[in-house]
Amino acid sequence: MIDIKNLTIIDARAKLMKGEFKASELLEAVLANIAEKNGEVNAYLEVFEDARTQAKAADVLIESGATAPLLGIPVAIKDNMLYEGHLATAGSKILEGYKSTMTAHAVQALVNAGAIIVGRANMDEFAMGSTGENSAYGATKNPLDLNRVAGGSSSGSAAVVAMGGALGSLGTDTGGSVRTPASHTGLVGLKPTYGAVSRSGIMAMASSFDQVGPFTKTVTDAELLYSVIDKQDPEDMTSVPNDARPTAWAKSHFKIGVPEDFVNNEGIDADVRAKFKEMLAKMEAKGHKIIPVSLPTLPAALAVYYVLVPAEVSSNLARYDGVRYGVRVPGETLLDTYKNTRAEGFGEEVRRRVLLGTYVLSAGYYDAYYNKAALVRRKLTDEVAEAFKGVDVIAMPSAVSPAPKIGELSEDPTGMKMYLADILTVTANTVGVPAISVPMGTLDREGKDLPIGMQFMAPHFHEQYLFGIGREVEALR
Ligand code: GLN
């Protein structure tokens, strides 16, 4: 049997080309892991029926000498990505039974590159959450410790790779939803520059924050997936033409900025801080420069995020009204139908954000909340740009702790514990820069080695820096 858990995309590709195994055999090994583990982990909401047909077609192509970057590679997509003719529910009851009528640009890019789309992965409802527990279809469990969460919102996209149910996957990251689950499951997760990957065909959460990004076992695999999906798309007006993006090559020595006050924050687990410093020291010993950076507005990023994101959420989710898509709960009048459908179809966190967002956008409060947050966003963006004049990347831990236990954050009735888990990740989305999470080691928690990630941000379209520094972490950990 092929050892999927230790197989990278790069290796699998070489072995497929050499004929060591066929694409259909590779898929069977993946399907066997899914059959064994998905019942407990709840990572896949559905394994697509046509996956075997795709793999057989890849067998024929490989035999005929064809090549493509992902030919025969089994990958998963998040449940908020459209794939024509297949179900997509964004982890919500309101979209139960909804079938995509088009394919997302990023998913099409995978298909065009020869990937086998294995299935759709579980997620927090409409990508709102940090643990994967807000899915209407049940929480995803962490394959490394079933008492713990896999991280969210792209919980399933992380867990499928960690359990050997795919070699890579796509998630979406609006405020950390790729990096947090990557940190909790020992994977590499990339949040590309805003405008690098098309949002067309991705169910919108907060349109000025959302980006699609890959989950993989290694930085080089992440680079490969990114190179497939990073193409400009005229269907997304925020998608930047490839030839208008600054070119950045990875370097061998980096100037690493560290916002010291912020990473000394007590809200971050002391062992996580210690590991982070240990890795910085190793990097310094290798000749990289560690430079303190001042980002005075950083502590306000979370507040800014939780004003602006609900505002965009309340607007984007207005379309789920029981008339156009999915579930419909009829009432006496049209207004009753809207109310019934949204009350029954949306879960608690989604309703909370819609209410919050509607409030901050309402006439009397718009200036006090929405406009104020937009101004602070601008200030934070300027500070980050200023910091990048002196450093190549900015380093922080990826998450405040290793994977929390099921219920640890979600049982707080105010929702605040869940929100505070995002303090380290929301900045990259708020200012639009790319960020990566790379495993930096493990911490012992009740006898289990739980992974934790190191995070780097880089200037706009400098993903190459992230791959370069990420490989350094892989070599030093
Ligand atoms: N946890 C954050 C939130 O709930 C991030 C979600 C995301 O990136 N989709 O908003």
Tab-separated table of N, CA, C and O in Angstrom, residues 158-204:
chain	number	residue	atom	x	y	z
A	158	ALA	N	-7.621	20.931	6.081
A	158	ALA	CA	-6.409	20.555	6.805
A	158	ALA	C	-6.457	19.080	7.182
A	158	ALA	O	-5.505	18.330	6.948
A	159	ALA	N	-7.587	18.663	7.752
A	159	ALA	CA	-7.678	17.298	8.276
A	159	ALA	C	-7.554	16.241	7.176
A	159	ALA	O	-6.959	15.189	7.405
A	160	VAL	N	-8.077	16.522	5.996
A	160	VAL	CA	-7.972	15.495	4.937
A	160	VAL	C	-6.509	15.233	4.585
A	160	VAL	O	-6.123	14.088	4.354
A	161	VAL	N	-5.708	16.279	4.571
A	161	VAL	CA	-4.285	16.081	4.243
A	161	VAL	C	-3.588	15.382	5.411
A	161	VAL	O	-2.832	14.435	5.233
A	162	ALA	N	-3.897	15.822	6.645
A	162	ALA	CA	-3.248	15.238	7.830
A	162	ALA	C	-3.611	13.764	8.020
A	162	ALA	O	-2.833	13.002	8.575
A	163	MET	N	-4.798	13.344	7.551
A	163	MET	CA	-5.188	11.940	7.752
A	163	MET	C	-4.861	11.069	6.539
A	163	MET	O	-5.184	9.874	6.523
A	164	GLY	N	-4.233	11.658	5.528
A	164	GLY	CA	-3.886	10.872	4.344
A	164	GLY	C	-5.047	10.697	3.381
A	164	GLY	O	-5.082	9.745	2.603
A	165	GLY	N	-5.997	11.645	3.406
A	165	GLY	CA	-7.148	11.588	2.511
A	165	GLY	C	-6.993	12.420	1.254
A	165	GLY	O	-7.914	12.530	0.438
A	166	ALA	N	-5.831	13.027	1.076
A	166	ALA	CA	-5.487	13.797	-0.133
A	166	ALA	C	-4.029	14.201	0.045
A	166	ALA	O	-3.508	14.183	1.166
A	167	LEU	N	-3.387	14.583	-1.052
A	167	LEU	CA	-1.983	15.010	-0.928
A	167	LEU	C	-1.870	16.516	-0.724
A	167	LEU	O	-0.836	17.033	-0.321
A	168	GLY	N	-2.958	17.207	-1.018
A	168	GLY	CA	-2.984	18.655	-0.833
A	168	GLY	C	-4.432	19.091	-0.906
A	168	GLY	O	-5.309	18.292	-1.260
A	169	SER	N	-4.694	20.345	-0.561
A	169	SER	CA	-6.073	20.814	-0.625
A	169	SER	C	-6.087	22.326	-0.742
A	169	SER	O	-5.069	22.984	-0.556
A	170	LEU	N	-7.285	22.839	-1.051
A	170	LEU	CA	-7.466	24.285	-1.036
A	170	LEU	C	-8.401	24.653	0.111
A	170	LEU	O	-9.365	23.940	0.397
A	171	GLY	N	-8.074	25.768	0.753
A	171	GLY	CA	-8.960	26.346	1.750
A	171	GLY	C	-9.149	27.813	1.404
A	171	GLY	O	-8.626	28.292	0.397
A	172	THR	N	-9.892	28.526	2.249
A	172	THR	CA	-9.956	29.976	2.095
A	172	THR	C	-9.517	30.590	3.413
A	172	THR	O	-9.691	29.999	4.472
A	173	ASP	N	-8.916	31.771	3.310
A	173	ASP	CA	-8.364	32.447	4.479
A	173	ASP	C	-8.819	33.897	4.447
A	173	ASP	O	-8.402	34.682	3.599
A	174	THR	N	-9.721	34.236	5.373
A	174	THR	CA	-10.270	35.587	5.474
A	174	THR	C	-9.646	36.303	6.665
A	174	THR	O	-9.508	37.524	6.678
A	175	GLY	N	-9.268	35.477	7.669
A	175	GLY	CA	-8.635	36.061	8.858
A	175	GLY	C	-7.735	35.043	9.538
A	175	GLY	O	-7.414	35.177	10.709
A	176	GLY	N	-7.380	33.984	8.795
A	176	GLY	CA	-6.502	32.954	9.365
A	176	GLY	C	-6.948	31.537	9.079
A	176	GLY	O	-6.313	30.585	9.545
A	177	SER	N	-8.002	31.394	8.315
A	177	SER	CA	-8.618	30.072	8.137
A	177	SER	C	-7.801	29.040	7.385
A	177	SER	O	-8.175	27.875	7.373
A	178	VAL	N	-6.704	29.421	6.759
A	178	VAL	CA	-5.769	28.417	6.247
A	178	VAL	C	-4.631	28.236	7.259
A	178	VAL	O	-4.269	27.122	7.629
A	179	ARG	N	-4.092	29.351	7.768
A	179	ARG	CA	-2.912	29.265	8.636
A	179	ARG	C	-3.205	28.607	9.986
A	179	ARG	O	-2.384	27.832	10.484
A	180	THR	N	-4.361	28.901	10.577
A	180	THR	CA	-4.670	28.314	11.892
A	180	THR	C	-4.799	26.793	11.814
A	180	THR	O	-4.115	26.077	12.558
A	181	PRO	N	-5.638	26.251	10.917
A	181	PRO	CA	-5.706	24.789	10.841
A	181	PRO	C	-4.388	24.153	10.385
A	181	PRO	O	-4.064	23.045	10.825
A	182	ALA	N	-3.617	24.847	9.573
A	182	ALA	CA	-2.307	24.303	9.179
A	182	ALA	C	-1.432	24.172	10.422
A	182	ALA	O	-0.769	23.152	10.634
A	183	SER	N	-1.447	25.192	11.285
A	183	SER	CA	-0.663	25.167	12.511
A	183	SER	C	-1.097	24.007	13.414
A	183	SER	O	-0.259	23.310	13.975
A	184	HIS	N	-2.392	23.783	13.516
A	184	HIS	CA	-2.912	22.745	14.418
A	184	HIS	C	-2.746	21.316	13.894
A	184	HIS	O	-2.929	20.361	14.643
A	185	THR	N	-2.483	21.163	12.610
A	185	THR	CA	-2.396	19.804	12.051
A	185	THR	C	-1.005	19.492	11.505
A	185	THR	O	-0.801	18.464	10.871
A	186	GLY	N	-0.042	20.401	11.715
A	186	GLY	CA	1.330	20.132	11.286
A	186	GLY	C	1.550	20.267	9.791
A	186	GLY	O	2.427	19.614	9.224
A	187	LEU	N	0.778	21.151	9.157
A	187	LEU	CA	0.916	21.326	7.705
A	187	LEU	C	1.416	22.731	7.380
A	187	LEU	O	1.449	23.613	8.236
A	188	VAL	N	1.779	22.902	6.116
A	188	VAL	CA	2.100	24.228	5.600
A	188	VAL	C	0.808	24.824	5.042
A	188	VAL	O	0.050	24.131	4.359
A	189	GLY	N	0.533	26.081	5.375
A	189	GLY	CA	-0.653	26.759	4.852
A	189	GLY	C	-0.284	28.144	4.376
A	189	GLY	O	0.414	28.871	5.073
A	190	LEU	N	-0.741	28.486	3.191
A	190	LEU	CA	-0.404	29.790	2.602
A	190	LEU	C	-1.650	30.631	2.391
A	190	LEU	O	-2.634	30.164	1.818
A	191	LYS	N	-1.603	31.896	2.853
A	191	LYS	CA	-2.623	32.887	2.517
A	191	LYS	C	-1.957	33.819	1.514
A	191	LYS	O	-1.096	34.608	1.884
A	192	PRO	N	-2.296	33.706	0.231
A	192	PRO	CA	-1.640	34.550	-0.781
A	192	PRO	C	-2.000	36.029	-0.643
A	192	PRO	O	-2.919	36.389	0.084
A	193	THR	N	-1.257	36.858	-1.355
A	193	THR	CA	-1.558	38.291	-1.452
A	193	THR	C	-2.993	38.482	-1.912
A	193	THR	O	-3.464	37.752	-2.803
A	194	TYR	N	-3.700	39.457	-1.339
A	194	TYR	CA	-5.041	39.770	-1.841
A	194	TYR	C	-4.921	40.164	-3.318
A	194	TYR	O	-4.121	41.037	-3.667
A	195	GLY	N	-5.680	39.489	-4.188
A	195	GLY	CA	-5.587	39.787	-5.615
A	195	GLY	C	-4.729	38.796	-6.373
A	195	GLY	O	-4.612	38.868	-7.594
A	196	ALA	N	-4.117	37.826	-5.666
A	196	ALA	CA	-3.248	36.851	-6.348
A	196	ALA	C	-4.051	35.679	-6.907
A	196	ALA	O	-3.746	35.163	-7.982
A	197	VAL	N	-5.068	35.243	-6.157
A	197	VAL	CA	-5.885	34.106	-6.588
A	197	VAL	C	-7.316	34.615	-6.775
A	197	VAL	O	-7.828	35.351	-5.930
A	198	SER	N	-7.932	34.198	-7.861
A	198	SER	CA	-9.283	34.685	-8.148
A	198	SER	C	-10.279	34.231	-7.093
A	198	SER	O	-10.230	33.102	-6.623
A	199	ARG	N	-11.227	35.118	-6.755
A	199	ARG	CA	-12.296	34.759	-5.826
A	199	ARG	C	-13.537	34.316	-6.578
A	199	ARG	O	-14.557	33.988	-5.976
A	200	SER	N	-13.459	34.306	-7.899
A	200	SER	CA	-14.627	33.936	-8.694
A	200	SER	C	-15.020	32.480	-8.420
A	200	SER	O	-14.191	31.583	-8.477
A	201	GLY	N	-16.284	32.268	-8.089
A	201	GLY	CA	-16.764	30.916	-7.794
A	201	GLY	C	-16.498	30.465	-6.370
A	201	GLY	O	-16.744	29.318	-6.017
A	202	ILE	N	-15.985	31.365	-5.542
A	202	ILE	CA	-15.797	31.078	-4.120
A	202	ILE	C	-16.916	31.814	-3.386
A	202	ILE	O	-17.128	33.003	-3.627
A	203	MET	N	-17.643	31.139	-2.509
A	203	MET	CA	-18.735	31.810	-1.802
A	203	MET	C	-18.140	32.875	-0.899
A	203	MET	O	-17.318	32.582	-0.040
A	204	ALA	N	-18.584	34.118	-1.100
A	204	ALA	CA	-17.967	35.245	-0.417
A	204	ALA	C	-18.291	35.259	1.066
A	204	ALA	O	-19.418	35.010	1.478
